[in-house]
mmCIF file of C-alpha atoms in Angstrom:
data_model
loop_
_atom_site.group_PDB
_atom_site.id
_atom_site.type_symbol
_atom_site.label_atom_id
_atom_site.label_comp_id
_atom_site.label_asym_id
_atom_site.label_seq_id
_atom_site.Cartn_x
_atom_site.Cartn_y
_atom_site.Cartn_z
ATOM 1 C CA MET A 15 -51.974 5.763 125.480
ATOM 2 C CA ALA A 16 -49.017 4.107 127.153
ATOM 3 C CA HIS A 17 -48.956 1.167 124.853
ATOM 4 C CA ARG A 18 -48.672 3.446 121.791
ATOM 5 C CA LEU A 19 -45.410 5.075 122.984
ATOM 6 C CA PRO A 20 -43.022 2.282 121.885
ATOM 7 C CA VAL A 21 -44.473 2.314 118.388
ATOM 8 C CA LEU A 22 -43.968 6.063 117.997
ATOM 9 C CA LEU A 23 -40.465 5.750 119.395
ATOM 10 C CA ILE A 24 -39.565 3.072 116.885
ATOM 11 C CA LEU A 25 -40.920 5.183 114.021
ATOM 12 C CA GLY A 26 -38.954 8.180 115.207
ATOM 13 C CA LEU A 27 -35.756 6.200 115.423
ATOM 14 C CA ALA A 28 -36.318 4.794 111.938
ATOM 15 C CA ALA A 29 -36.778 8.290 110.550
ATOM 16 C CA CYS A 30 -33.450 9.281 112.065
ATOM 17 C CA GLN A 31 -31.576 6.386 110.378
ATOM 18 C CA PRO A 32 -29.451 7.313 107.267
ATOM 19 C CA GLU A 33 -31.082 6.637 103.899
ATOM 20 C CA ALA A 34 -30.541 3.182 102.462
ATOM 21 C CA GLN A 35 -27.556 2.892 100.244
ATOM 22 C CA GLU A 36 -28.425 3.856 96.624
ATOM 23 C CA SER A 37 -28.415 1.106 93.951
ATOM 24 C CA ALA A 38 -25.334 0.747 91.770
ATOM 25 C CA PRO A 39 -25.418 2.781 88.467
ATOM 26 C CA ALA A 40 -26.661 0.935 85.341
ATOM 27 C CA ALA A 41 -24.020 -0.554 83.042
ATOM 28 C CA PRO A 42 -23.429 1.249 79.707
ATOM 29 C CA PRO A 43 -25.725 -0.111 76.968
ATOM 30 C CA GLU A 44 -24.224 -2.598 74.562
ATOM 31 C CA VAL A 45 -24.157 -1.691 70.881
ATOM 32 C CA THR A 46 -22.748 -3.196 67.696
ATOM 33 C CA VAL A 47 -20.183 -1.022 65.913
ATOM 34 C CA ALA A 48 -18.116 -1.313 62.737
ATOM 35 C CA LYS A 49 -15.782 0.636 60.517
ATOM 36 C CA PRO A 50 -17.355 1.849 57.268
ATOM 37 C CA VAL A 51 -16.679 -0.117 54.087
ATOM 38 C CA ASP A 52 -13.903 1.731 52.250
ATOM 39 C CA ARG A 53 -13.159 0.627 48.674
ATOM 40 C CA LYS A 54 -13.197 1.672 45.035
ATOM 41 C CA ILE A 55 -16.731 2.250 43.771
ATOM 42 C CA VAL A 56 -18.588 3.565 40.747
ATOM 43 C CA GLU A 57 -21.714 5.504 41.663
ATOM 44 C CA ASP A 58 -24.916 4.783 39.789
ATOM 45 C CA ASP A 59 -27.934 6.799 38.754
ATOM 46 C CA GLU A 60 -31.218 4.919 39.044
ATOM 47 C CA PHE A 61 -34.185 5.321 36.706
ATOM 48 C CA VAL A 62 -37.503 3.554 36.241
ATOM 49 C CA GLY A 63 -38.006 2.060 32.787
ATOM 50 C CA ARG A 64 -40.443 -0.131 30.902
ATOM 51 C CA PHE A 65 -39.563 -3.214 28.893
ATOM 52 C CA GLU A 66 -40.516 -3.386 25.234
ATOM 53 C CA ALA A 67 -40.039 -6.101 22.653
ATOM 54 C CA VAL A 68 -37.280 -5.621 20.102
ATOM 55 C CA ASP A 69 -39.709 -6.856 17.437
ATOM 56 C CA GLU A 70 -43.509 -7.011 17.530
ATOM 57 C CA VAL A 71 -45.687 -8.173 14.638
ATOM 58 C CA GLY A 72 -49.423 -8.175 14.098
ATOM 59 C CA VAL A 73 -50.081 -11.267 11.966
ATOM 60 C CA ARG A 74 -52.424 -10.689 9.002
ATOM 61 C CA ALA A 75 -53.228 -12.670 5.876
ATOM 62 C CA ARG A 76 -52.110 -11.547 2.407
ATOM 63 C CA VAL A 77 -55.030 -13.282 0.699
ATOM 64 C CA GLY A 78 -58.700 -13.524 1.599
ATOM 65 C CA GLY A 79 -60.740 -16.609 2.289
ATOM 66 C CA TYR A 80 -62.247 -18.732 5.022
ATOM 67 C CA LEU A 81 -59.961 -19.781 7.873
ATOM 68 C CA ALA A 82 -59.515 -23.549 7.706
ATOM 69 C CA GLN A 83 -56.967 -24.449 10.439
ATOM 70 C CA VAL A 84 -55.082 -23.032 13.434
ATOM 71 C CA HIS A 85 -51.729 -24.721 14.068
ATOM 72 C CA PHE A 86 -50.578 -23.281 17.420
ATOM 73 C CA THR A 87 -51.535 -23.203 21.088
ATOM 74 C CA ASP A 88 -52.387 -19.803 22.542
ATOM 75 C CA GLY A 89 -49.327 -18.275 24.241
ATOM 76 C CA GLN A 90 -46.723 -20.738 23.026
ATOM 77 C CA ILE A 91 -43.181 -19.940 21.904
ATOM 78 C CA VAL A 92 -42.875 -20.071 18.110
ATOM 79 C CA LYS A 93 -39.892 -20.059 15.787
ATOM 80 C CA GLU A 94 -39.567 -18.004 12.636
ATOM 81 C CA GLY A 95 -41.283 -19.855 9.795
ATOM 82 C CA ASP A 96 -43.612 -21.956 11.968
ATOM 83 C CA LEU A 97 -47.027 -22.597 10.376
ATOM 84 C CA LEU A 98 -49.716 -20.665 12.270
ATOM 85 C CA PHE A 99 -52.902 -20.593 10.132
ATOM 86 C CA THR A 100 -54.203 -22.147 6.939
ATOM 87 C CA ILE A 101 -56.838 -20.498 4.756
ATOM 88 C CA ASP A 102 -59.079 -22.756 2.614
ATOM 89 C CA GLN A 103 -56.773 -23.600 -0.290
ATOM 90 C CA ARG A 104 -59.217 -25.098 -2.788
ATOM 91 C CA PRO A 105 -60.002 -21.885 -4.717
ATOM 92 C CA PHE A 106 -56.311 -21.061 -4.910
ATOM 93 C CA VAL A 107 -55.375 -24.546 -6.100
ATOM 94 C CA ALA A 108 -57.962 -24.235 -8.877
ATOM 95 C CA GLU A 109 -56.647 -20.804 -9.868
ATOM 96 C CA LYS A 110 -53.079 -22.127 -9.965
ATOM 97 C CA ASP A 111 -54.146 -25.052 -12.164
ATOM 98 C CA ARG A 112 -55.880 -22.614 -14.546
ATOM 99 C CA ALA A 113 -52.796 -20.379 -14.655
ATOM 100 C CA ASP A 114 -50.516 -23.362 -15.302
ATOM 101 C CA ALA A 115 -52.753 -24.508 -18.167
ATOM 102 C CA GLN A 116 -52.758 -21.023 -19.676
ATOM 103 C CA GLU A 117 -48.980 -20.972 -19.439
ATOM 104 C CA ARG A 118 -48.799 -24.199 -21.442
ATOM 105 C CA VAL A 119 -51.185 -22.769 -24.072
ATOM 106 C CA THR A 120 -49.101 -19.637 -24.541
ATOM 107 C CA ALA A 121 -45.946 -21.724 -24.680
ATOM 108 C CA ALA A 122 -47.413 -23.734 -27.549
ATOM 109 C CA MET A 123 -48.522 -20.568 -29.323
ATOM 110 C CA LEU A 124 -45.040 -19.127 -28.902
ATOM 111 C CA ASP A 125 -43.477 -22.240 -30.371
ATOM 112 C CA TYR A 126 -45.766 -22.072 -33.398
ATOM 113 C CA ALA A 127 -45.160 -18.327 -33.877
ATOM 114 C CA LYS A 128 -41.406 -18.923 -33.692
ATOM 115 C CA GLN A 129 -41.560 -21.588 -36.392
ATOM 116 C CA GLN A 130 -43.625 -19.334 -38.639
ATOM 117 C CA PHE A 131 -41.251 -16.443 -38.118
ATOM 118 C CA ASP A 132 -38.173 -18.546 -38.902
ATOM 119 C CA ARG A 133 -39.850 -19.939 -42.067
ATOM 120 C CA GLY A 134 -40.834 -16.432 -43.143
ATOM 121 C CA ALA A 135 -37.270 -15.206 -42.756
ATOM 122 C CA ASP A 136 -36.059 -18.012 -45.040
ATOM 123 C CA LEU A 137 -38.763 -17.319 -47.622
ATOM 124 C CA LEU A 138 -38.013 -13.606 -47.563
ATOM 125 C CA LYS A 139 -34.390 -14.324 -48.429
ATOM 126 C CA ARG A 140 -35.572 -16.342 -51.445
ATOM 127 C CA GLY A 141 -37.976 -13.599 -52.482
ATOM 128 C CA THR A 142 -40.988 -15.906 -52.158
ATOM 129 C CA ILE A 143 -43.033 -13.709 -49.801
ATOM 130 C CA PRO A 144 -43.342 -9.932 -49.672
ATOM 131 C CA GLN A 145 -41.843 -7.877 -46.855
ATOM 132 C CA SER A 146 -45.293 -7.114 -45.412
ATOM 133 C CA GLN A 147 -46.057 -10.802 -44.851
ATOM 134 C CA TYR A 148 -42.724 -11.259 -43.114
ATOM 135 C CA ASP A 149 -43.504 -8.283 -40.880
ATOM 136 C CA GLU A 150 -46.838 -9.833 -39.948
ATOM 137 C CA ARG A 151 -45.134 -13.062 -38.888
ATOM 138 C CA ASN A 152 -42.601 -11.075 -36.888
ATOM 139 C CA GLN A 153 -45.390 -9.177 -35.131
ATOM 140 C CA ALA A 154 -47.217 -12.439 -34.324
ATOM 141 C CA TYR A 155 -44.017 -13.883 -32.879
ATOM 142 C CA LEU A 156 -43.397 -10.850 -30.655
ATOM 143 C CA ALA A 157 -46.999 -10.960 -29.431
ATOM 144 C CA ALA A 158 -46.603 -14.660 -28.616
ATOM 145 C CA VAL A 159 -43.449 -13.885 -26.620
ATOM 146 C CA ALA A 160 -45.309 -11.236 -24.598
ATOM 147 C CA GLY A 161 -48.271 -13.548 -24.093
ATOM 148 C CA ALA A 162 -46.019 -16.321 -22.806
ATOM 149 C CA GLU A 163 -44.326 -13.940 -20.354
ATOM 150 C CA ALA A 164 -47.707 -12.689 -19.124
ATOM 151 C CA ALA A 165 -48.907 -16.246 -18.589
ATOM 152 C CA LYS A 166 -45.774 -17.066 -16.611
ATOM 153 C CA ALA A 167 -46.338 -14.007 -14.419
ATOM 154 C CA THR A 168 -49.956 -15.013 -13.839
ATOM 155 C CA ALA A 169 -48.816 -18.496 -12.864
ATOM 156 C CA ARG A 170 -46.276 -17.049 -10.426
ATOM 157 C CA VAL A 171 -48.967 -14.870 -8.822
ATOM 158 C CA ALA A 172 -51.263 -17.886 -8.494
ATOM 159 C CA SER A 173 -48.447 -19.867 -6.907
ATOM 160 C CA LEU A 174 -47.701 -17.034 -4.466
ATOM 161 C CA ASN A 175 -51.364 -16.713 -3.512
ATOM 162 C CA LEU A 176 -51.492 -20.432 -2.832
ATOM 163 C CA ASP A 177 -48.386 -20.135 -0.644
ATOM 164 C CA PHE A 178 -49.952 -17.188 1.198
ATOM 165 C CA THR A 179 -52.833 -19.395 2.323
ATOM 166 C CA GLU A 180 -50.298 -20.852 4.782
ATOM 167 C CA ILE A 181 -49.596 -18.049 7.251
ATOM 168 C CA ARG A 182 -46.237 -18.506 8.967
ATOM 169 C CA ALA A 183 -44.497 -16.765 11.858
ATOM 170 C CA PRO A 184 -42.425 -13.840 10.527
ATOM 171 C CA ILE A 185 -40.338 -13.677 13.738
ATOM 172 C CA ALA A 186 -39.492 -15.899 16.679
ATOM 173 C CA GLY A 187 -41.075 -15.149 20.050
ATOM 174 C CA ARG A 188 -44.171 -15.681 22.143
ATOM 175 C CA ILE A 189 -47.480 -15.713 20.308
ATOM 176 C CA ASP A 190 -50.697 -14.206 21.627
ATOM 177 C CA ARG A 191 -54.080 -15.939 21.539
ATOM 178 C CA ARG A 192 -55.858 -16.426 18.221
ATOM 179 C CA PHE A 193 -58.206 -13.537 17.519
ATOM 180 C CA VAL A 194 -60.212 -15.352 14.813
ATOM 181 C CA SER A 195 -61.805 -18.790 14.970
ATOM 182 C CA VAL A 196 -61.906 -21.412 12.233
ATOM 183 C CA GLY A 197 -64.675 -20.783 9.692
ATOM 184 C CA ASN A 198 -64.494 -16.983 9.731
ATOM 185 C CA LEU A 199 -63.908 -14.986 6.551
ATOM 186 C CA ILE A 200 -60.455 -13.388 6.449
ATOM 187 C CA GLN A 201 -60.021 -10.037 4.716
ATOM 188 C CA PRO A 202 -56.571 -9.658 3.136
ATOM 189 C CA ASP A 203 -54.254 -7.162 4.889
ATOM 190 C CA GLU A 204 -57.041 -6.201 7.324
ATOM 191 C CA THR A 205 -58.067 -9.018 9.650
ATOM 192 C CA LEU A 206 -55.703 -9.244 12.648
ATOM 193 C CA LEU A 207 -55.186 -12.921 13.391
ATOM 194 C CA THR A 208 -52.741 -12.765 16.343
ATOM 195 C CA ARG A 209 -49.612 -10.993 17.573
ATOM 196 C CA ILE A 210 -46.047 -12.146 18.172
ATOM 197 C CA VAL A 211 -43.480 -10.397 20.366
ATOM 198 C CA SER A 212 -39.806 -11.284 20.487
ATOM 199 C CA LEU A 213 -38.387 -11.978 23.957
ATOM 200 C CA ASP A 214 -34.654 -12.514 23.601
ATOM 201 C CA PRO A 215 -33.073 -10.019 23.545
ATOM 202 C CA ILE A 216 -35.395 -7.421 25.088
ATOM 203 C CA ASP A 217 -35.215 -3.616 25.336
ATOM 204 C CA ILE A 218 -35.895 -1.314 28.268
ATOM 205 C CA TYR A 219 -36.663 2.382 27.691
ATOM 206 C CA PHE A 220 -36.198 5.055 30.366
ATOM 207 C CA ASP A 221 -36.079 8.847 30.568
ATOM 208 C CA ILE A 222 -33.159 10.876 31.952
ATOM 209 C CA ASP A 223 -32.805 14.565 32.704
ATOM 210 C CA GLU A 224 -30.471 17.024 31.038
ATOM 211 C CA ARG A 225 -27.817 16.783 33.750
ATOM 212 C CA ALA A 226 -27.553 13.022 33.394
ATOM 213 C CA LEU A 227 -27.543 13.345 29.601
ATOM 214 C CA LEU A 228 -24.548 15.673 29.665
ATOM 215 C CA ASN A 229 -22.728 13.372 32.067
ATOM 216 C CA TYR A 230 -23.311 10.224 29.975
ATOM 217 C CA ALA A 231 -22.501 11.988 26.711
ATOM 218 C CA ARG A 232 -19.252 13.282 28.215
ATOM 219 C CA ASP A 233 -18.329 9.783 29.336
ATOM 220 C CA ALA A 234 -19.165 8.383 25.895
ATOM 221 C CA ARG A 235 -16.982 10.978 24.163
ATOM 222 C CA SER A 236 -14.084 10.139 26.469
ATOM 223 C CA ARG A 237 -14.237 6.596 25.085
ATOM 224 C CA GLY A 238 -14.660 7.704 21.485
ATOM 225 C CA ALA A 239 -18.342 6.678 21.346
ATOM 226 C CA ASP A 240 -21.580 8.469 20.523
ATOM 227 C CA LEU A 241 -24.455 8.300 23.002
ATOM 228 C CA GLN A 242 -27.109 8.573 20.259
ATOM 229 C CA GLN A 243 -25.598 5.623 18.391
ATOM 230 C CA GLY A 244 -25.039 3.435 21.414
ATOM 231 C CA ALA A 245 -22.442 4.587 23.904
ATOM 232 C CA GLY A 246 -21.743 1.063 25.075
ATOM 233 C CA LEU A 247 -22.326 1.894 28.756
ATOM 234 C CA ASP A 248 -23.104 -1.203 30.806
ATOM 235 C CA VAL A 249 -26.256 -0.951 32.924
ATOM 236 C CA LYS A 250 -27.865 -3.135 35.569
ATOM 237 C CA VAL A 251 -31.608 -3.740 35.645
ATOM 238 C CA ARG A 252 -33.623 -4.990 38.613
ATOM 239 C CA LEU A 253 -37.233 -6.145 38.580
ATOM 240 C CA ALA A 254 -39.986 -5.184 41.008
ATOM 241 C CA ASP A 255 -39.492 -8.012 43.526
ATOM 242 C CA GLU A 256 -35.678 -8.188 43.087
ATOM 243 C CA ARG A 257 -35.777 -11.983 43.396
ATOM 244 C CA ASP A 258 -34.362 -12.349 39.891
ATOM 245 C CA GLY A 259 -31.336 -10.439 38.678
ATOM 246 C CA PRO A 260 -29.806 -7.990 38.532
ATOM 247 C CA PHE A 261 -29.570 -8.309 34.768
ATOM 248 C CA THR A 262 -26.754 -6.734 32.791
ATOM 249 C CA GLY A 263 -27.437 -4.809 29.591
ATOM 250 C CA ARG A 264 -25.857 -2.153 27.427
ATOM 251 C CA LEU A 265 -27.035 1.274 26.298
ATOM 252 C CA ASP A 266 -27.445 1.210 22.526
ATOM 253 C CA PHE A 267 -29.658 4.183 21.618
ATOM 254 C CA ALA A 268 -30.740 7.664 22.699
ATOM 255 C CA GLU A 269 -33.325 9.899 21.050
ATOM 256 C CA ASN A 270 -32.085 12.856 19.019
ATOM 257 C CA ARG A 271 -33.826 15.642 20.975
ATOM 258 C CA ILE A 272 -34.975 16.568 24.473
ATOM 259 C CA ASP A 273 -38.721 16.576 25.050
ATOM 260 C CA ASP A 274 -39.975 20.173 25.337
ATOM 261 C CA ALA A 275 -42.658 19.379 27.913
ATOM 262 C CA SER A 276 -40.708 17.180 30.333
ATOM 263 C CA GLY A 277 -37.117 18.286 29.722
ATOM 264 C CA THR A 278 -36.038 14.651 29.462
ATOM 265 C CA ILE A 279 -34.644 12.413 26.758
ATOM 266 C CA ARG A 280 -35.390 8.731 26.251
ATOM 267 C CA LEU A 281 -32.632 6.107 26.274
ATOM 268 C CA ARG A 282 -32.706 2.417 25.446
ATOM 269 C CA ALA A 283 -30.718 -0.497 26.809
ATOM 270 C CA ARG A 284 -30.749 -4.008 25.369
ATOM 271 C CA LEU A 285 -30.512 -7.111 27.548
ATOM 272 C CA ASP A 286 -30.199 -10.832 26.925
ATOM 273 C CA ASN A 287 -33.304 -12.669 28.133
ATOM 274 C CA PRO A 288 -32.710 -16.381 27.489
ATOM 275 C CA GLN A 289 -35.124 -17.543 30.214
ATOM 276 C CA PHE A 290 -37.853 -15.067 29.167
ATOM 277 C CA ILE A 291 -38.033 -13.642 32.716
ATOM 278 C CA MET A 292 -38.406 -10.066 31.482
ATOM 279 C CA LYS A 293 -41.558 -9.436 29.472
ATOM 280 C CA PRO A 294 -42.785 -6.488 27.404
ATOM 281 C CA GLY A 295 -44.767 -4.050 29.522
ATOM 282 C CA MET A 296 -42.997 -4.842 32.811
ATOM 283 C CA PHE A 297 -41.249 -2.127 34.812
ATOM 284 C CA GLY A 298 -37.627 -2.261 35.890
ATOM 285 C CA ARG A 299 -35.108 -0.106 37.768
ATOM 286 C CA VAL A 300 -32.140 0.805 35.597
ATOM 287 C CA ASN A 301 -28.799 1.636 37.239
ATOM 288 C CA VAL A 302 -26.411 3.563 34.982
ATOM 289 C CA PRO A 303 -22.776 4.301 35.995
ATOM 290 C CA ALA A 304 -22.567 8.003 36.841
ATOM 291 C CA SER A 305 -18.928 8.378 37.885
ATOM 292 C CA LEU A 306 -15.413 7.120 37.308
ATOM 293 C CA PRO A 307 -13.974 4.667 39.898
ATOM 294 C CA HIS A 308 -13.126 6.459 43.155
ATOM 295 C CA ASP A 309 -12.635 5.714 46.859
ATOM 296 C CA GLY A 310 -16.021 5.357 48.506
ATOM 297 C CA ILE A 311 -17.246 5.237 52.119
ATOM 298 C CA MET A 312 -20.323 3.045 52.613
ATOM 299 C CA LEU A 313 -22.618 2.030 55.481
ATOM 300 C CA PRO A 314 -25.750 -0.078 55.804
ATOM 301 C CA ASP A 315 -28.968 1.959 55.751
ATOM 302 C CA GLU A 316 -29.852 0.944 59.317
ATOM 303 C CA ALA A 317 -26.807 2.852 60.601
ATOM 304 C CA ILE A 318 -28.148 6.169 59.249
ATOM 305 C CA SER A 319 -30.649 8.212 61.271
ATOM 306 C CA SER A 320 -32.514 11.465 60.755
ATOM 307 C CA ASP A 321 -32.234 14.636 62.843
ATOM 308 C CA GLN A 322 -34.777 17.152 61.618
ATOM 309 C CA ASP A 323 -33.671 18.043 58.091
ATOM 310 C CA GLN A 324 -30.307 16.259 58.077
ATOM 311 C CA ARG A 325 -29.031 12.704 58.123
ATOM 312 C CA ILE A 326 -26.674 11.620 60.902
ATOM 313 C CA VAL A 327 -24.694 8.632 62.133
ATOM 314 C CA TYR A 328 -23.687 7.809 65.701
ATOM 315 C CA VAL A 329 -19.945 7.352 66.231
ATOM 316 C CA VAL A 330 -18.149 5.989 69.288
ATOM 317 C CA ALA A 331 -14.897 7.486 70.607
ATOM 318 C CA ASP A 332 -12.059 5.447 72.109
ATOM 319 C CA ASP A 333 -13.474 5.979 75.610
ATOM 320 C CA GLY A 334 -16.943 4.764 74.543
ATOM 321 C CA THR A 335 -18.566 8.188 74.331
ATOM 322 C CA VAL A 336 -21.254 8.564 71.685
ATOM 323 C CA SER A 337 -21.480 11.589 69.384
ATOM 324 C CA THR A 338 -23.241 12.337 66.095
ATOM 325 C CA LYS A 339 -21.903 13.304 62.711
ATOM 326 C CA PRO A 340 -23.985 14.761 59.878
ATOM 327 C CA VAL A 341 -23.564 12.909 56.586
ATOM 328 C CA ARG A 342 -24.752 13.264 52.987
ATOM 329 C CA PRO A 343 -25.957 9.887 51.680
ATOM 330 C CA GLY A 344 -25.689 8.879 48.050
ATOM 331 C CA PRO A 345 -26.911 5.882 46.020
ATOM 332 C CA THR A 346 -26.956 2.258 47.106
ATOM 333 C CA ILE A 347 -24.110 0.014 45.883
ATOM 334 C CA ASP A 348 -23.826 -3.689 46.762
ATOM 335 C CA GLY A 349 -26.429 -3.259 49.508
ATOM 336 C CA TYR A 350 -24.658 -0.319 51.179
ATOM 337 C CA ARG A 351 -25.458 3.392 51.173
ATOM 338 C CA VAL A 352 -22.682 5.575 49.785
ATOM 339 C CA ILE A 353 -21.678 8.389 52.185
ATOM 340 C CA ARG A 354 -20.688 11.273 49.934
ATOM 341 C CA SER A 355 -19.520 13.536 52.767
ATOM 342 C CA GLY A 356 -19.202 13.571 56.561
ATOM 343 C CA LEU A 357 -16.979 10.516 57.125
ATOM 344 C CA ASP A 358 -13.402 9.646 56.203
ATOM 345 C CA GLY A 359 -13.627 5.909 56.916
ATOM 346 C CA SER A 360 -11.685 5.889 60.210
ATOM 347 C CA GLU A 361 -14.758 6.366 62.431
ATOM 348 C CA THR A 362 -16.342 3.658 64.562
ATOM 349 C CA VAL A 363 -20.032 3.771 63.679
ATOM 350 C CA ILE A 364 -22.928 2.232 65.597
ATOM 351 C CA ILE A 365 -24.620 -0.315 63.355
ATOM 352 C CA ASP A 366 -27.113 -1.867 65.763
ATOM 353 C CA GLY A 367 -28.629 -0.568 69.008
ATOM 354 C CA LEU A 368 -29.432 2.990 67.936
ATOM 355 C CA MET A 369 -32.580 3.057 70.078
ATOM 356 C CA ARG A 370 -30.451 2.735 73.249
ATOM 357 C CA VAL A 371 -28.058 5.627 72.594
ATOM 358 C CA ARG A 372 -28.022 9.410 72.612
ATOM 359 C CA PRO A 373 -25.187 11.903 72.235
ATOM 360 C CA GLY A 374 -22.909 12.155 75.276
ATOM 361 C CA ILE A 375 -23.538 8.776 76.903
ATOM 362 C CA LYS A 376 -21.046 5.967 77.088
ATOM 363 C CA VAL A 377 -21.651 2.561 75.565
ATOM 364 C CA THR A 378 -20.088 -0.865 75.500
ATOM 365 C CA PRO A 379 -19.182 -1.416 71.825
ATOM 366 C CA HIS A 380 -18.933 -4.811 70.161
ATOM 367 C CA MET A 381 -16.862 -4.494 66.997
ATOM 368 C CA ILE A 382 -17.760 -6.415 63.832
ATOM 369 C CA GLU A 383 -16.366 -6.281 60.300
ATOM 370 C CA LEU A 384 -18.762 -5.415 57.492
ATOM 371 C CA PRO A 385 -18.548 -7.737 54.459
ATOM 372 C CA PRO A 386 -17.749 -6.287 51.002
ATOM 373 C CA THR A 387 -21.364 -6.907 49.918
ATOM 374 C CA ASN A 388 -24.401 -6.501 52.147
ATOM 375 C CA GLU A 389 -26.083 -9.733 51.103
ATOM 376 C CA LYS A 390 -28.831 -9.246 53.677
ATOM 377 C CA THR A 391 -30.017 -6.155 51.852
ATOM 378 C CA GLU A 392 -29.232 -7.463 48.379
ATOM 379 C CA GLY A 393 -31.321 -10.582 48.814
#
């Protein structure tokens, strides 16, 4: 027992010692802060639209016959007037030769009838032939004139039919595959041979609601334009992956009534498409100016948080204290989110490090300046 006494004494003395000095408080978390972007902006409305060709043609033959040749590669770009198909021309060449020969026959008959008529007129003046014989020669001459004109018309039809055996591109654009192979019988005006769609320019159609319609129509009237006839509003169109564009177009048409079922009206914008990037059937996001130029406050999306049913931003006071401010976000412009209310542009907003902050704590802010365009988001 004696040897255990020093150990207990040491433990008792240790328990009586003052607690070890507490560790120093943690340093305030570091965050990245910036002033909001404050400049003149024009807010946009965004809609989803679908591209359609300005012109689309289903290629059919005007005459019937057996398909003899195909003169294009499936999917190639063709120019207006390019030769696409040839129908067997031999029957049409023979018919044209027959029509030309008949035209020469009727021309000879007309020449003879004209001579007889002129001779009869001279004889009638001399009193050599009766009036009835003169009338017969006149009738024969008029019939020869009509016969010659009919033969010429028949020859023209034969020539046209021969020309129609060469089927040419009615518009410029990209051609589809051939739907009929060489050797098949072509029915005139029925057999679909291929399709061509124009690509440059290209249209995009999208639907807007009544509120947007009234806004755009009001803007068009202020510039002396008519929305239904092309208000001339410039629009920007982005594709699904956003790696190409945005592309600039112009509103040029609106339908003349609102759809009863959906309460929307369809608009059309036309865009230049020299590189054929946009294709009929693709979807695009259409941004239409929805306001006049005004002072706008903008922040990157990563600076905006959610608190139950409202959106907030974290702001830092001069002494480093963090607080929240509710905001009402708007559309995205140049990679930034428009703040329609809640900020006046003088605040210092936390841009990076939101996971390390909460209202009431102090932080160590590192100030940066936001560029005019958020290229990180835009790209």
